[in-house]
mmCIF file of C-alpha atoms and ligand atoms in Angstrom:
data_model
loop_
_atom_site.group_PDB
_atom_site.id
_atom_site.type_symbol
_atom_site.label_atom_id
_atom_site.label_comp_id
_atom_site.label_asym_id
_atom_site.label_seq_id
_atom_site.Cartn_x
_atom_site.Cartn_y
_atom_site.Cartn_z
ATOM 1 C CA MET A 27 53.446 9.678 -29.796
ATOM 2 C CA ASN A 28 55.154 8.815 -26.442
ATOM 3 C CA LYS A 29 57.038 5.578 -25.947
ATOM 4 C CA PRO A 30 55.258 3.597 -23.166
ATOM 5 C CA GLU A 31 57.082 1.970 -20.399
ATOM 6 C CA LEU A 32 57.533 -1.796 -20.550
ATOM 7 C CA LEU A 33 56.601 -3.179 -17.097
ATOM 8 C CA ALA A 34 57.476 -6.618 -15.886
ATOM 9 C CA PRO A 35 56.811 -8.786 -12.890
ATOM 10 C CA ALA A 36 59.664 -9.504 -10.389
ATOM 11 C CA GLY A 37 58.446 -12.011 -7.979
ATOM 12 C CA THR A 38 61.978 -12.609 -6.633
ATOM 13 C CA LEU A 39 65.432 -10.904 -6.836
ATOM 14 C CA GLU A 40 66.409 -13.433 -9.566
ATOM 15 C CA LYS A 41 63.373 -12.557 -11.534
ATOM 16 C CA LEU A 42 64.002 -8.809 -11.084
ATOM 17 C CA ILE A 43 67.582 -9.152 -12.295
ATOM 18 C CA CYS A 44 66.277 -11.342 -15.235
ATOM 19 C CA ALA A 45 63.545 -8.770 -16.082
ATOM 20 C CA ILE A 46 66.257 -5.952 -16.188
ATOM 21 C CA HIS A 47 68.632 -8.075 -18.293
ATOM 22 C CA TYR A 48 65.837 -8.682 -20.854
ATOM 23 C CA GLY A 49 64.743 -5.109 -21.175
ATOM 24 C CA ALA A 50 62.189 -3.973 -18.641
ATOM 25 C CA ASP A 51 61.742 -0.203 -18.059
ATOM 26 C CA ALA A 52 60.071 -0.890 -14.694
ATOM 27 C CA VAL A 53 59.347 -3.834 -12.471
ATOM 28 C CA TYR A 54 56.649 -4.530 -9.884
ATOM 29 C CA LEU A 55 57.089 -6.760 -6.880
ATOM 30 C CA GLY A 56 55.413 -7.801 -3.749
ATOM 31 C CA GLY A 57 56.381 -7.720 -0.178
ATOM 32 C CA PRO A 58 55.527 -10.098 2.682
ATOM 33 C CA ASP A 59 51.944 -8.971 3.089
ATOM 34 C CA PHE A 60 48.987 -7.221 1.252
ATOM 35 C CA GLY A 61 50.479 -7.866 -2.189
ATOM 36 C CA LEU A 62 48.059 -10.370 -3.598
ATOM 37 C CA ARG A 63 50.520 -13.063 -4.634
ATOM 38 C CA ASN A 64 51.241 -14.808 -1.381
ATOM 39 C CA MET A 65 52.537 -17.765 -3.349
ATOM 40 C CA ALA A 66 55.085 -15.820 -5.304
ATOM 41 C CA GLY A 67 58.488 -15.720 -3.835
ATOM 42 C CA ASN A 68 58.031 -12.071 -2.765
ATOM 43 C CA PHE A 69 60.511 -9.846 -0.916
ATOM 44 C CA SER A 70 61.067 -9.567 2.844
ATOM 45 C CA LEU A 71 61.543 -5.946 4.128
ATOM 46 C CA GLU A 72 65.250 -6.832 4.570
ATOM 47 C CA GLU A 73 65.509 -7.826 0.838
ATOM 48 C CA MET A 74 63.693 -4.854 -0.613
ATOM 49 C CA PRO A 75 66.629 -2.293 -0.384
ATOM 50 C CA GLU A 76 68.792 -4.603 -2.452
ATOM 51 C CA ALA A 77 66.133 -4.922 -5.003
ATOM 52 C CA LEU A 78 65.590 -1.202 -5.211
ATOM 53 C CA ARG A 79 69.359 -0.510 -5.332
ATOM 54 C CA TYR A 80 69.723 -2.896 -8.246
ATOM 55 C CA ALA A 81 66.775 -1.553 -10.213
ATOM 56 C CA HIS A 82 67.733 2.042 -9.704
ATOM 57 C CA ALA A 83 71.336 1.510 -10.490
ATOM 58 C CA HIS A 84 70.107 0.152 -13.815
ATOM 59 C CA GLY A 85 67.709 3.050 -14.408
ATOM 60 C CA VAL A 86 64.587 0.829 -13.864
ATOM 61 C CA ARG A 87 61.660 2.076 -11.802
ATOM 62 C CA CYS A 88 60.465 -0.184 -9.081
ATOM 63 C CA TYR A 89 56.861 -0.578 -7.935
ATOM 64 C CA LEU A 90 55.519 -2.361 -4.848
ATOM 65 C CA THR A 91 52.032 -4.009 -4.870
ATOM 66 C CA VAL A 92 49.917 -3.282 -1.784
ATOM 67 C CA ASN A 93 46.797 -4.098 -3.691
ATOM 68 C CA SER A 94 44.787 -6.474 -1.560
ATOM 69 C CA TYR A 95 41.562 -5.428 0.097
ATOM 70 C CA PRO A 96 42.403 -5.656 3.836
ATOM 71 C CA ALA A 97 39.685 -6.484 6.272
ATOM 72 C CA ASP A 98 39.101 -3.969 9.077
ATOM 73 C CA HIS A 99 40.856 -6.139 11.628
ATOM 74 C CA ALA A 100 43.923 -6.210 9.354
ATOM 75 C CA LEU A 101 44.349 -2.352 9.470
ATOM 76 C CA GLN A 102 46.764 -2.170 12.425
ATOM 77 C CA ARG A 103 49.024 -4.727 10.633
ATOM 78 C CA LEU A 104 48.706 -2.663 7.412
ATOM 79 C CA GLU A 105 49.723 0.532 9.299
ATOM 80 C CA GLN A 106 52.755 -1.177 10.763
ATOM 81 C CA TYR A 107 53.679 -2.480 7.253
ATOM 82 C CA LEU A 108 53.376 0.959 5.799
ATOM 83 C CA GLN A 109 55.367 2.545 8.424
ATOM 84 C CA ALA A 110 58.121 -0.037 7.793
ATOM 85 C CA LEU A 111 58.083 0.664 4.040
ATOM 86 C CA ALA A 112 58.085 4.395 4.348
ATOM 87 C CA PRO A 113 61.878 4.998 4.164
ATOM 88 C CA LEU A 114 62.164 2.722 1.158
ATOM 89 C CA PRO A 115 62.542 4.673 -2.219
ATOM 90 C CA PHE A 116 59.857 2.745 -4.153
ATOM 91 C CA ASP A 117 58.794 4.824 -7.240
ATOM 92 C CA ALA A 118 55.126 3.957 -6.573
ATOM 93 C CA TYR A 119 52.786 1.738 -4.640
ATOM 94 C CA ILE A 120 50.190 -0.293 -6.697
ATOM 95 C CA ILE A 121 46.943 -0.144 -4.631
ATOM 96 C CA SER A 122 43.239 -0.910 -4.987
ATOM 97 C CA ASP A 123 41.472 -0.114 -1.783
ATOM 98 C CA PRO A 124 40.522 3.459 -1.004
ATOM 99 C CA GLY A 125 41.217 2.678 2.716
ATOM 100 C CA VAL A 126 44.893 1.810 1.772
ATOM 101 C CA LEU A 127 44.988 5.056 -0.340
ATOM 102 C CA ARG A 128 43.973 7.041 2.603
ATOM 103 C CA MET A 129 46.505 5.356 4.951
ATOM 104 C CA VAL A 130 49.356 5.804 2.525
ATOM 105 C CA ARG A 131 48.512 9.421 2.074
ATOM 106 C CA ARG A 132 48.912 9.882 5.938
ATOM 107 C CA ILE A 133 52.127 7.835 6.251
ATOM 108 C CA SER A 134 53.969 8.562 3.003
ATOM 109 C CA PRO A 135 52.287 11.660 1.562
ATOM 110 C CA GLN A 136 54.816 11.896 -1.223
ATOM 111 C CA ARG A 137 54.479 8.417 -2.553
ATOM 112 C CA GLU A 138 53.267 8.044 -6.127
ATOM 113 C CA LEU A 139 50.212 5.822 -6.219
ATOM 114 C CA HIS A 140 49.129 3.596 -9.098
ATOM 115 C CA LEU A 141 45.679 1.881 -9.211
ATOM 116 C CA SER A 142 45.727 -1.816 -9.550
ATOM 117 C CA THR A 143 43.804 -3.877 -12.042
ATOM 118 C CA GLN A 144 42.123 -5.213 -8.931
ATOM 119 C CA ALA A 145 40.112 -2.008 -8.720
ATOM 120 C CA ASN A 146 38.423 -3.036 -12.129
ATOM 121 C CA THR A 147 38.528 0.363 -13.796
ATOM 122 C CA ILE A 148 36.381 -0.091 -16.778
ATOM 123 C CA ASN A 149 35.565 3.539 -17.991
ATOM 124 C CA ARG A 150 36.835 7.064 -18.304
ATOM 125 C CA GLU A 151 34.655 8.393 -15.538
ATOM 126 C CA SER A 152 36.295 5.942 -13.183
ATOM 127 C CA VAL A 153 39.717 7.044 -14.313
ATOM 128 C CA LEU A 154 38.736 10.573 -13.756
ATOM 129 C CA PHE A 155 37.435 9.826 -10.276
ATOM 130 C CA TRP A 156 40.725 8.233 -9.332
ATOM 131 C CA GLN A 157 42.589 11.087 -11.028
ATOM 132 C CA ASP A 158 40.698 13.485 -8.657
ATOM 133 C CA GLN A 159 41.760 11.249 -5.717
ATOM 134 C CA GLY A 160 45.477 12.043 -6.620
ATOM 135 C CA ILE A 161 46.169 8.622 -8.262
ATOM 136 C CA SER A 162 48.948 9.074 -10.817
ATOM 137 C CA ARG A 163 48.350 6.098 -13.041
ATOM 138 C CA VAL A 164 45.455 3.722 -13.523
ATOM 139 C CA ASN A 165 45.616 0.139 -14.806
ATOM 140 C CA LEU A 166 42.622 -0.260 -17.177
ATOM 141 C CA ALA A 167 40.608 -3.493 -16.706
ATOM 142 C CA ARG A 168 41.428 -6.212 -19.133
ATOM 143 C CA GLU A 169 37.684 -6.146 -20.049
ATOM 144 C CA MET A 170 38.097 -2.877 -21.947
ATOM 145 C CA THR A 171 38.030 -2.891 -25.811
ATOM 146 C CA LEU A 172 40.585 -1.017 -27.868
ATOM 147 C CA GLU A 173 37.941 1.528 -28.727
ATOM 148 C CA ASP A 174 37.214 2.092 -25.012
ATOM 149 C CA ILE A 175 40.864 2.411 -24.239
ATOM 150 C CA ARG A 176 41.273 5.074 -27.029
ATOM 151 C CA ALA A 177 38.349 7.010 -25.722
ATOM 152 C CA THR A 178 39.628 6.839 -22.085
ATOM 153 C CA THR A 179 43.283 7.825 -22.841
ATOM 154 C CA ALA A 180 41.974 10.773 -24.879
ATOM 155 C CA ALA A 181 39.647 11.986 -22.012
ATOM 156 C CA VAL A 182 42.156 11.831 -19.129
ATOM 157 C CA THR A 183 45.520 13.413 -18.414
ATOM 158 C CA LEU A 184 47.084 10.699 -16.362
ATOM 159 C CA PRO A 185 48.948 7.806 -17.834
ATOM 160 C CA CYS A 186 46.911 4.583 -18.300
ATOM 161 C CA GLU A 187 48.456 1.122 -18.040
ATOM 162 C CA VAL A 188 47.263 -1.806 -20.024
ATOM 163 C CA PHE A 189 48.098 -5.688 -19.576
ATOM 164 C CA VAL A 190 49.609 -6.925 -22.810
ATOM 165 C CA HIS A 191 50.483 -10.401 -21.962
ATOM 166 C CA GLY A 192 49.974 -13.176 -19.389
ATOM 167 C CA ALA A 193 47.180 -15.174 -17.671
ATOM 168 C CA LEU A 194 43.620 -14.060 -17.524
ATOM 169 C CA CYS A 195 41.019 -14.560 -14.811
ATOM 170 C CA ILE A 196 37.517 -15.624 -15.825
ATOM 171 C CA ALA A 197 36.154 -13.208 -13.419
ATOM 172 C CA TYR A 198 36.893 -9.503 -13.334
ATOM 173 C CA SER A 199 40.656 -9.477 -12.643
ATOM 174 C CA GLY A 200 40.713 -11.485 -9.480
ATOM 175 C CA ARG A 201 37.268 -10.615 -8.239
ATOM 176 C CA CYS A 202 36.505 -14.327 -7.912
ATOM 177 C CA LEU A 203 35.331 -16.654 -5.159
ATOM 178 C CA LEU A 204 36.180 -19.849 -6.973
ATOM 179 C CA SER A 205 39.433 -20.467 -5.153
ATOM 180 C CA SER A 206 37.915 -19.516 -1.679
ATOM 181 C CA ALA A 207 35.062 -21.929 -2.320
ATOM 182 C CA MET A 208 37.061 -24.880 -3.503
ATOM 183 C CA THR A 209 40.192 -24.675 -1.388
ATOM 184 C CA GLY A 210 39.506 -22.090 1.326
ATOM 185 C CA ARG A 211 42.241 -19.865 -0.143
ATOM 186 C CA SER A 212 41.084 -16.442 -1.238
ATOM 187 C CA ALA A 213 42.184 -14.863 -4.522
ATOM 188 C CA ASN A 214 41.221 -11.445 -2.996
ATOM 189 C CA LEU A 215 43.850 -12.038 -0.290
ATOM 190 C CA GLY A 216 46.480 -13.226 -2.808
ATOM 191 C CA GLU A 217 46.135 -16.966 -2.188
ATOM 192 C CA CYS A 218 44.481 -18.061 -5.398
ATOM 193 C CA THR A 219 45.042 -21.666 -6.139
ATOM 194 C CA GLN A 220 43.817 -21.128 -9.873
ATOM 195 C CA PRO A 221 41.015 -23.664 -9.854
ATOM 196 C CA CYS A 222 39.812 -22.023 -13.093
ATOM 197 C CA ARG A 223 42.747 -23.739 -14.799
ATOM 198 C CA TRP A 224 41.823 -27.277 -13.541
ATOM 199 C CA LYS A 225 40.216 -29.772 -15.800
ATOM 200 C CA TYR A 226 36.420 -30.267 -15.033
ATOM 201 C CA ALA A 227 34.024 -32.971 -15.922
ATOM 202 C CA LEU A 228 30.181 -33.350 -15.484
ATOM 203 C CA MET A 229 28.767 -36.015 -13.306
ATOM 204 C CA GLU A 230 25.097 -36.870 -12.623
ATOM 205 C CA GLU A 231 24.626 -37.176 -8.904
ATOM 206 C CA ARG A 232 23.262 -40.784 -9.041
ATOM 207 C CA ARG A 233 26.046 -42.042 -11.347
ATOM 208 C CA PRO A 234 29.211 -41.360 -9.317
ATOM 209 C CA GLY A 235 32.399 -41.870 -11.220
ATOM 210 C CA GLU A 236 30.662 -41.614 -14.567
ATOM 211 C CA TYR A 237 31.901 -38.486 -16.259
ATOM 212 C CA GLN A 238 29.966 -36.868 -19.114
ATOM 213 C CA PRO A 239 31.862 -35.018 -21.874
ATOM 214 C CA ILE A 240 31.084 -31.221 -21.908
ATOM 215 C CA ARG A 241 30.194 -29.929 -25.349
ATOM 216 C CA GLU A 242 29.975 -26.470 -26.641
ATOM 217 C CA ASP A 243 26.653 -25.241 -27.780
ATOM 218 C CA SER A 244 25.669 -22.482 -30.136
ATOM 219 C CA SER A 245 25.826 -19.848 -27.247
ATOM 220 C CA GLY A 246 29.546 -20.799 -26.800
ATOM 221 C CA THR A 247 29.250 -21.002 -22.988
ATOM 222 C CA PHE A 248 31.847 -23.145 -21.577
ATOM 223 C CA ILE A 249 33.440 -23.364 -18.072
ATOM 224 C CA TYR A 250 36.437 -21.468 -16.905
ATOM 225 C CA ASN A 251 39.933 -21.918 -18.310
ATOM 226 C CA SER A 252 40.862 -18.907 -20.340
ATOM 227 C CA LYS A 253 43.710 -18.847 -22.757
ATOM 228 C CA ASP A 254 46.477 -16.430 -22.016
ATOM 229 C CA LEU A 255 46.360 -12.815 -23.125
ATOM 230 C CA CYS A 256 48.610 -11.844 -25.888
ATOM 231 C CA LEU A 257 48.411 -8.305 -27.480
ATOM 232 C CA LEU A 258 51.629 -8.350 -29.469
ATOM 233 C CA ASP A 259 49.824 -7.789 -32.789
ATOM 234 C CA TYR A 260 48.091 -4.762 -31.367
ATOM 235 C CA LEU A 261 51.061 -3.041 -29.772
ATOM 236 C CA PRO A 262 51.060 -0.303 -32.336
ATOM 237 C CA ASP A 263 47.400 0.423 -31.733
ATOM 238 C CA LEU A 264 48.062 0.656 -27.955
ATOM 239 C CA VAL A 265 51.081 2.932 -28.432
ATOM 240 C CA ARG A 266 49.005 5.113 -30.819
ATOM 241 C CA ALA A 267 46.179 5.264 -28.298
ATOM 242 C CA GLY A 268 48.559 6.898 -25.917
ATOM 243 C CA VAL A 269 48.827 4.114 -23.355
ATOM 244 C CA GLY A 270 51.568 4.923 -20.933
ATOM 245 C CA SER A 271 52.589 1.556 -19.667
ATOM 246 C CA LEU A 272 52.467 -1.936 -21.123
ATOM 247 C CA LYS A 273 52.243 -4.509 -18.335
ATOM 248 C CA ILE A 274 53.190 -8.120 -18.362
ATOM 249 C CA GLU A 275 51.492 -10.414 -15.950
ATOM 250 C CA GLY A 276 53.246 -13.218 -14.036
ATOM 251 C CA ARG A 277 54.873 -12.667 -10.714
ATOM 252 C CA MET A 278 54.518 -16.463 -10.056
ATOM 253 C CA LYS A 279 55.898 -17.541 -13.440
ATOM 254 C CA GLY A 280 59.561 -18.565 -13.939
ATOM 255 C CA ILE A 281 62.506 -16.750 -15.531
ATOM 256 C CA HIS A 282 62.191 -18.626 -18.821
ATOM 257 C CA TYR A 283 58.674 -17.172 -19.248
ATOM 258 C CA LEU A 284 59.826 -13.674 -18.228
ATOM 259 C CA ALA A 285 62.837 -13.647 -20.539
ATOM 260 C CA GLY A 286 60.869 -14.954 -23.563
ATOM 261 C CA VAL A 287 57.934 -12.444 -23.179
ATOM 262 C CA LEU A 288 60.299 -9.504 -22.460
ATOM 263 C CA ARG A 289 62.655 -10.103 -25.324
ATOM 264 C CA VAL A 290 59.695 -10.108 -27.744
ATOM 265 C CA TYR A 291 57.797 -7.081 -26.492
ATOM 266 C CA ARG A 292 61.125 -5.110 -25.889
ATOM 267 C CA THR A 293 62.097 -5.749 -29.548
ATOM 268 C CA ALA A 294 58.678 -5.102 -30.974
ATOM 269 C CA LEU A 295 58.168 -1.861 -28.987
ATOM 270 C CA ASP A 296 61.637 -0.466 -29.922
ATOM 271 C CA ARG A 297 61.186 -1.314 -33.575
ATOM 272 C CA PHE A 298 57.790 0.308 -33.721
ATOM 273 C CA CYS A 299 58.803 3.415 -31.877
ATOM 274 C CA ALA A 300 61.922 3.784 -34.123
ATOM 275 C CA ASP A 301 59.926 3.543 -37.316
ATOM 276 C CA PRO A 302 56.125 3.360 -36.900
ATOM 277 C CA ASN A 303 55.429 3.531 -40.634
ATOM 278 C CA GLY A 304 57.844 0.789 -41.631
ATOM 279 C CA TYR A 305 56.952 -1.506 -38.619
ATOM 280 C CA ARG A 306 55.923 -5.139 -39.318
ATOM 281 C CA THR A 307 55.367 -7.859 -36.833
ATOM 282 C CA ASP A 308 58.148 -10.419 -37.185
ATOM 283 C CA PRO A 309 56.592 -13.960 -37.232
ATOM 284 C CA ALA A 310 59.637 -15.174 -35.183
ATOM 285 C CA TRP A 311 58.187 -13.155 -32.316
ATOM 286 C CA MET A 312 54.927 -15.106 -32.130
ATOM 287 C CA GLU A 313 56.971 -18.276 -32.547
ATOM 288 C CA GLU A 314 59.089 -17.266 -29.574
ATOM 289 C CA LEU A 315 55.995 -16.811 -27.488
ATOM 290 C CA THR A 316 54.915 -20.458 -28.140
ATOM 291 C CA THR A 317 58.376 -21.771 -26.874
ATOM 292 C CA ILE A 318 57.553 -20.573 -23.239
ATOM 293 C CA SER A 319 54.831 -21.527 -20.852
ATOM 294 C CA HIS A 320 51.389 -20.519 -22.155
ATOM 295 C CA ARG A 321 47.801 -21.880 -22.465
ATOM 296 C CA GLY A 322 47.075 -20.920 -26.054
ATOM 297 C CA TYR A 323 46.768 -17.197 -26.748
ATOM 298 C CA THR A 324 43.755 -14.746 -26.998
ATOM 299 C CA THR A 325 43.329 -10.995 -27.531
ATOM 300 C CA GLY A 326 40.869 -11.153 -24.486
ATOM 301 C CA PHE A 327 38.315 -8.341 -24.827
ATOM 302 C CA LEU A 328 40.407 -5.996 -26.751
ATOM 303 C CA LEU A 329 38.349 -6.520 -29.960
ATOM 304 C CA GLY A 330 35.133 -7.265 -28.192
ATOM 305 C CA ASP A 331 33.603 -10.177 -26.332
ATOM 306 C CA PRO A 332 36.113 -13.190 -26.675
ATOM 307 C CA ARG A 333 33.386 -15.786 -26.182
ATOM 308 C CA ASP A 334 34.406 -19.418 -26.799
ATOM 309 C CA VAL A 335 37.593 -18.642 -28.724
ATOM 310 C CA GLY A 336 39.102 -17.145 -25.745
ATOM 311 C CA GLN A 337 38.820 -20.521 -23.869
ATOM 312 C CA SER A 338 41.111 -23.472 -23.717
ATOM 313 C CA TYR A 339 38.999 -26.644 -23.724
ATOM 314 C CA GLU A 340 41.734 -29.214 -23.369
ATOM 315 C CA ALA A 341 45.210 -28.051 -23.198
ATOM 316 C CA GLY A 342 46.945 -27.359 -19.948
ATOM 317 C CA TYR A 343 50.245 -25.467 -19.898
ATOM 318 C CA LEU A 344 52.145 -25.646 -23.206
ATOM 319 C CA ARG A 345 55.771 -24.939 -24.248
ATOM 320 C CA SER A 346 58.275 -26.278 -26.618
ATOM 321 C CA HIS A 347 61.558 -25.205 -25.100
ATOM 322 C CA LYS A 348 62.992 -26.254 -21.739
ATOM 323 C CA LEU A 349 65.334 -23.891 -19.738
ATOM 324 C CA VAL A 350 68.462 -25.770 -19.010
ATOM 325 C CA GLY A 351 70.827 -23.133 -17.761
ATOM 326 C CA VAL A 352 71.603 -19.632 -16.915
ATOM 327 C CA ILE A 353 75.100 -18.075 -17.726
ATOM 328 C CA GLU A 354 76.436 -16.760 -14.489
ATOM 329 C CA ALA A 355 80.044 -15.875 -15.666
ATOM 330 C CA LYS A 356 82.266 -15.810 -18.703
ATOM 331 C CA PRO A 357 85.748 -16.875 -17.366
ATOM 332 C CA GLU A 358 87.100 -16.658 -20.903
ATOM 333 C CA ALA A 359 85.893 -15.954 -24.419
ATOM 334 C CA GLY A 360 83.706 -18.852 -25.748
ATOM 335 C CA LEU A 361 83.389 -20.462 -22.259
ATOM 336 C CA ALA A 362 80.488 -19.871 -19.692
ATOM 337 C CA GLU A 363 80.005 -20.844 -16.178
ATOM 338 C CA VAL A 364 76.400 -22.055 -16.195
ATOM 339 C CA ALA A 365 73.967 -22.745 -13.282
ATOM 340 C CA VAL A 366 72.157 -25.922 -14.605
ATOM 341 C CA ARG A 367 68.357 -25.854 -14.312
ATOM 342 C CA ASN A 368 67.417 -29.037 -16.132
ATOM 343 C CA ARG A 369 69.135 -32.090 -17.314
ATOM 344 C CA PHE A 370 71.010 -32.136 -20.628
ATOM 345 C CA GLN A 371 74.010 -33.959 -22.016
ATOM 346 C CA GLN A 372 76.933 -33.718 -24.270
ATOM 347 C CA GLY A 373 75.826 -33.729 -27.927
ATOM 348 C CA ASP A 374 72.496 -32.079 -27.212
ATOM 349 C CA GLN A 375 71.439 -29.220 -29.619
ATOM 350 C CA LEU A 376 71.084 -26.233 -27.494
ATOM 351 C CA ALA A 377 69.809 -22.741 -28.042
ATOM 352 C CA LEU A 378 71.167 -19.481 -26.595
ATOM 353 C CA MET A 379 68.367 -17.026 -25.634
ATOM 354 C CA GLY A 380 69.571 -13.448 -25.019
ATOM 355 C CA PRO A 381 67.857 -9.984 -24.915
ATOM 356 C CA ALA A 382 66.626 -8.353 -28.123
ATOM 357 C CA MET A 383 65.970 -11.706 -29.672
ATOM 358 C CA LYS A 384 69.718 -12.559 -29.619
ATOM 359 C CA SER A 385 69.757 -16.335 -30.563
ATOM 360 C CA ALA A 386 72.257 -18.986 -31.561
ATOM 361 C CA VAL A 387 72.015 -22.789 -31.914
ATOM 362 C CA PHE A 388 74.957 -24.755 -30.679
ATOM 363 C CA THR A 389 75.979 -28.406 -29.755
ATOM 364 C CA ALA A 390 76.828 -29.032 -26.109
ATOM 365 C CA GLY A 391 80.551 -29.799 -26.283
ATOM 366 C CA ALA A 392 82.878 -30.848 -23.513
ATOM 367 C CA LEU A 393 81.057 -30.388 -20.160
ATOM 368 C CA GLN A 394 83.016 -29.861 -16.911
ATOM 369 C CA GLN A 395 81.429 -29.834 -13.413
ATOM 370 C CA LEU A 396 82.719 -27.063 -11.218
ATOM 371 C CA LEU A 397 83.063 -28.639 -7.758
ATOM 372 C CA PRO A 398 82.800 -26.514 -4.525
ATOM 373 C CA THR A 399 86.471 -27.115 -4.050
ATOM 374 C CA GLY A 400 87.164 -25.338 -7.370
ATOM 375 C CA GLU A 401 88.211 -28.613 -9.047
ATOM 376 C CA LEU A 402 86.918 -29.449 -12.510
ATOM 377 C CA LEU A 403 85.372 -32.847 -13.197
ATOM 378 C CA PRO A 404 84.461 -33.975 -16.837
ATOM 379 C CA VAL A 405 80.926 -35.133 -17.127
ATOM 380 C CA VAL A 406 78.690 -36.315 -19.955
ATOM 381 C CA VAL A 407 75.225 -35.545 -18.327
ATOM 382 C CA VAL A 408 74.436 -32.580 -16.103
ATOM 383 C CA HIS A 409 71.588 -32.205 -13.623
ATOM 384 C CA PRO A 410 69.794 -29.347 -11.866
ATOM 385 C CA ASN A 411 71.787 -27.358 -9.262
ATOM 386 C CA MET A 412 75.143 -28.366 -10.765
ATOM 387 C CA ARG A 413 77.612 -25.611 -11.797
ATOM 388 C CA ILE A 414 79.449 -26.373 -15.041
ATOM 389 C CA LEU A 415 81.627 -24.871 -17.575
ATOM 390 C CA LEU A 416 80.282 -25.102 -21.061
ATOM 391 C CA PRO A 417 81.652 -23.895 -24.569
ATOM 392 C CA VAL A 418 79.095 -21.254 -25.780
ATOM 393 C CA PRO A 419 78.854 -19.032 -28.848
ATOM 394 C CA ALA A 420 80.816 -15.890 -28.832
ATOM 395 C CA SER A 421 77.695 -13.704 -28.528
ATOM 396 C CA ALA A 422 76.768 -15.302 -25.126
ATOM 397 C CA ALA A 423 76.720 -12.946 -22.225
ATOM 398 C CA VAL A 424 76.282 -13.123 -18.506
ATOM 399 C CA GLY A 425 72.494 -13.370 -17.631
ATOM 400 C CA ASP A 426 71.630 -15.019 -20.893
ATOM 401 C CA MET A 427 69.699 -18.358 -20.826
ATOM 402 C CA ILE A 428 70.361 -21.733 -22.482
ATOM 403 C CA ARG A 429 67.508 -24.005 -23.522
ATOM 404 C CA LEU A 430 66.820 -27.300 -25.015
ATOM 405 C CA PRO A 431 64.343 -26.811 -28.034
ATOM 406 C CA GLY A 432 61.706 -29.453 -28.662
ATOM 407 C CA PRO A 433 58.190 -29.889 -29.951
ATOM 408 C CA ILE A 434 55.265 -27.946 -28.251
ATOM 409 C CA GLN A 435 53.841 -30.093 -25.615
ATOM 410 C CA GLU A 436 51.751 -29.984 -22.428
ATOM 411 C CA PHE A 437 53.808 -29.936 -19.134
ATOM 412 C CA ASP A 438 52.918 -29.628 -15.444
ATOM 413 C CA ALA A 439 53.106 -25.974 -14.338
HETATM 414 S S1 LIG B 16 40.500 -19.000 -9.706
HETATM 415 FE FE1 LIG B 16 40.992 -18.214 -11.692
HETATM 416 S S2 LIG B 16 39.573 -16.560 -12.245
HETATM 417 FE FE2 LIG B 16 39.576 -16.842 -10.005
HETATM 418 S S3 LIG B 16 41.006 -15.384 -9.183
HETATM 419 FE FE3 LIG B 16 42.076 -17.383 -9.412
HETATM 420 S S4 LIG B 16 42.992 -17.084 -11.423
HETATM 421 FE FE4 LIG B 16 41.408 -15.613 -11.349
#
């Protein structure tokens, strides 16, 4: 049984550093073009060397998404882009389009190529086809069952990658025209506005403004709005099935989401691989996954057709905890320099959030704002973008996050 890689999204340099701090084995990021997440921060060509240096210095592999389906008139731009990327030591490109594959082969023949979920690889024959084309890893479509995954990994020699956590499309992984139709922004060009997550109502055309409730019937058909994927409980099955990489979705999500997901999956994966027979899922892990942004959880297609239980009928984005700061330095034991992300005040009950499920609850004590002049100003309430000194538990480390716990509630993403 091989230990699979834990692969995390890195939409920006800050997210890349966060992903590595919280235990990713590999990260994937997008460049300025052809990367299918035009609304994530992404990396310019000038920023990529720094990202690669940081990842490689920490022993983390770094993949670049070039997984859109470029139109014929975009090929010249693609060629220039691939030429510019050629000297950069990415460990692999993630691609979908056979034309992109052919062009990369010509420009960077040694580059390892991974097949994106966007290629919708749904059976072992498809994996074998891509294996014949020189692809060195295939992301299996989220629409595959555990049984199909097992049969596929047993039939092929290249490593297969499976999404274990994150948002789901209601169409085959992004092959969807909803965003194009409603907003003119194409999901297939990385501009999805996620209209499948919006709330819809039914209106009869001669009764404008009169919204009818939409009810579920016995066939369970509803509209859009999938819950998020969470395969935490099936991690052992996926590892035993020989999956080579466990992938987390979310290049556009924030660092709080990234840290929460990674610290759970990192801990679970390490525990299982250290002692497969004694392994048990810790209820605290699932609890942790409800503290961060999510839309309810589903196992997707892993156990068969998810039908209506995979849908969210009412809720938008949910979470219980709010990120209030990131520790950027520890000038002395028990004291942290914190970049404030959300308002909090002296006396609030805060929670330290570190890798490997490191946690501690503490009360916000004396707060001091660190002014650009280097002076310290005592404050009672702190606001986003302030830098402060905050007394923290001894276990706190640079890169750890601090958050404000609360009840699970809906929030605007
Ligand atoms: S609208 Fe929804 S289903 Fe369609 S591509 Fe965007 S996220 Fe996926």
